[in-house]
XYZ file of C-alpha atoms in Angstrom:
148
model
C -33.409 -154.978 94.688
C -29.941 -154.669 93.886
C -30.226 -151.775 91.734
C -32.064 -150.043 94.255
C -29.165 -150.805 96.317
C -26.598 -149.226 94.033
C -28.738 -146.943 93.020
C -28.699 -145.423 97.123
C -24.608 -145.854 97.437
C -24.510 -144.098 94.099
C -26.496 -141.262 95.921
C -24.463 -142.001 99.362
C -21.113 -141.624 97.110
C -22.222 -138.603 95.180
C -23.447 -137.116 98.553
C -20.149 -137.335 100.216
C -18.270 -136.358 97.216
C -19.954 -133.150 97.107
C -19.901 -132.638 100.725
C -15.965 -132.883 100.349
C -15.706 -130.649 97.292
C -17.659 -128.086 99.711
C -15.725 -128.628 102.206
C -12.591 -128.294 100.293
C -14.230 -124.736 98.990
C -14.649 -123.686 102.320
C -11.092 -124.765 103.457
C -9.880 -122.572 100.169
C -12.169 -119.639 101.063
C -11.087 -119.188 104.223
C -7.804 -118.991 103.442
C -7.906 -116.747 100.819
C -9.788 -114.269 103.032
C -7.502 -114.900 106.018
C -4.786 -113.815 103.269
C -7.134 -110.954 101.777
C -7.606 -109.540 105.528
C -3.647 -109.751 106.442
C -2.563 -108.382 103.034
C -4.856 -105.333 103.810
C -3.642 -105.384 107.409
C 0.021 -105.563 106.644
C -0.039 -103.067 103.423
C -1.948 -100.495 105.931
C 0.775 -100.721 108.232
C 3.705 -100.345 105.456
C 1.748 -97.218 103.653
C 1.720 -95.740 106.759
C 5.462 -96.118 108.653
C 7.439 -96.888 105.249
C 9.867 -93.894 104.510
C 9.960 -95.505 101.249
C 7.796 -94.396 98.478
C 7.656 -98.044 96.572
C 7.971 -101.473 98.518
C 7.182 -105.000 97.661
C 5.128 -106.971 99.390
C 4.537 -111.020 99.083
C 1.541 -111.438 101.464
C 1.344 -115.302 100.654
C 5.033 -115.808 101.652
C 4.534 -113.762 105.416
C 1.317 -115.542 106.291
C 2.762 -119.156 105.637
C 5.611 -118.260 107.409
C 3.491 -116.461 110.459
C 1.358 -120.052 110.199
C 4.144 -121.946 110.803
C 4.881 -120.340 113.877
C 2.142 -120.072 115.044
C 1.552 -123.985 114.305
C 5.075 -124.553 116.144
C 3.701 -122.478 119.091
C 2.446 -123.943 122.546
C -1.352 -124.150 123.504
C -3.435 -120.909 124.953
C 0.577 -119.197 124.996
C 0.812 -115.431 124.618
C 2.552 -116.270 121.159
C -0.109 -117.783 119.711
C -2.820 -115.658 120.601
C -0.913 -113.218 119.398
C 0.388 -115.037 115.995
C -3.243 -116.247 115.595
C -4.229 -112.270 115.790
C -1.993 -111.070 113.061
C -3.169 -114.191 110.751
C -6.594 -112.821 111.031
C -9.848 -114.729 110.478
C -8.337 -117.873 110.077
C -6.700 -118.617 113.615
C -7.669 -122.878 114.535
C -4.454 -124.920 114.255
C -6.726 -127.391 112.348
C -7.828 -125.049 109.769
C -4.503 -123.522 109.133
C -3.042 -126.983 108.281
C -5.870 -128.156 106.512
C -6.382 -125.206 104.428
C -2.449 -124.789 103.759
C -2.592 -128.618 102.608
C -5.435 -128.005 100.385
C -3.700 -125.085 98.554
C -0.566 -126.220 98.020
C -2.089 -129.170 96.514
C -3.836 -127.157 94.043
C -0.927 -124.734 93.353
C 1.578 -128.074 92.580
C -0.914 -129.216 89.631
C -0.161 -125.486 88.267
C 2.209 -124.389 85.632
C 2.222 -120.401 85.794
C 2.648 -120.686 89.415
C 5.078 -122.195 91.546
C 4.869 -121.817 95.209
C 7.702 -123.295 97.850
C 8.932 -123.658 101.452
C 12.436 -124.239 102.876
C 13.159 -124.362 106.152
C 16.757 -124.391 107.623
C 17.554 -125.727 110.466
C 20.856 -124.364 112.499
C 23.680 -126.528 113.578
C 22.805 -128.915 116.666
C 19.404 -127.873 116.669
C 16.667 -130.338 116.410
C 13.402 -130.421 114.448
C 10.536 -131.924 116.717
C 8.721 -134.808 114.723
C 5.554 -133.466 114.767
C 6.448 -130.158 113.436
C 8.570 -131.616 110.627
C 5.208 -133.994 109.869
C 3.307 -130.476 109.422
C 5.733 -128.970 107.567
C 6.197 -131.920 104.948
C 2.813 -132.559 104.648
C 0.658 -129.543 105.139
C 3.039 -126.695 103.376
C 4.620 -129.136 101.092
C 7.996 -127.658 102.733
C 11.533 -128.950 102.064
C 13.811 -129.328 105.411
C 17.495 -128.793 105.382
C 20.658 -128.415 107.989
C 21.738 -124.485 107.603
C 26.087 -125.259 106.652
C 28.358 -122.173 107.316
């Protein structure tokens, strides 16, 4: 009896385990096409209005930032619909933190990779708790007072 017993939570365990490894795949997925899409979206755009032959692009860098607006933005606002537009596929508050967390996980147990946020925050101006929480947490982003 009691191996059947931990025989079925070894099957329980495994079970959940590989649910979260999919789940973790499908967190990485869609961010990676929610990148894929606004990298497309945003080199279009430059091709087309640059006056500059040659330009450099960090599509990784613009959509964290544009998610943590858009994370920082109030409920069913005209900002967010429209931040949530220009991020593409990937547009649930939820998914965006969840997926950010995920990947900067992975990219901190890299070596050939580094990968970093900083925010500054101007004199007398106040982080909200929450916010600094997501920041911290989800984009693994530093927070400092901007000194001039």
């Amino acid at each position: 009896m009691l191996l059947l017993v931990s025989g079925f939570l070894l099957c329980i365990c495994s079970l959940a385990s590989c649910q979260d490894d999919q789940l973790q795949t499908t967190y990485q997925d869609s961010l990676a096409a929610a990148v894929a899409q606004f990298t497309q979206s945003i080199y279009v755009h430059l091709a087309k209005t640059s006056e500059q032959e040659n330009f450099v692009l960090f599509p990784l860098s613009l959509h964290s930032a544009l998610s943590l607006l858009y994370l920082a933005t109030t409920d069913d606002s005209p900002t967010q619909d429209q931040l949530g537009a220009a991020m593409g596929i990937i547009n649930s508050q939820d998914l965006v933190k969840t997926a950010y967390q995920k990947q900067v996980q992975q990219y901190q147990n890299q070596t050939s990779f580094l990968y970093g946020n900083h925010i500054w925050i101007g004199k007398g101006l106040l982080l909200i708790k929450r916010i600094k929480m997501w920041l911290e947490n989800y984009f693994g982003s530093e927070i400092s007072n901007l000194v001039l």
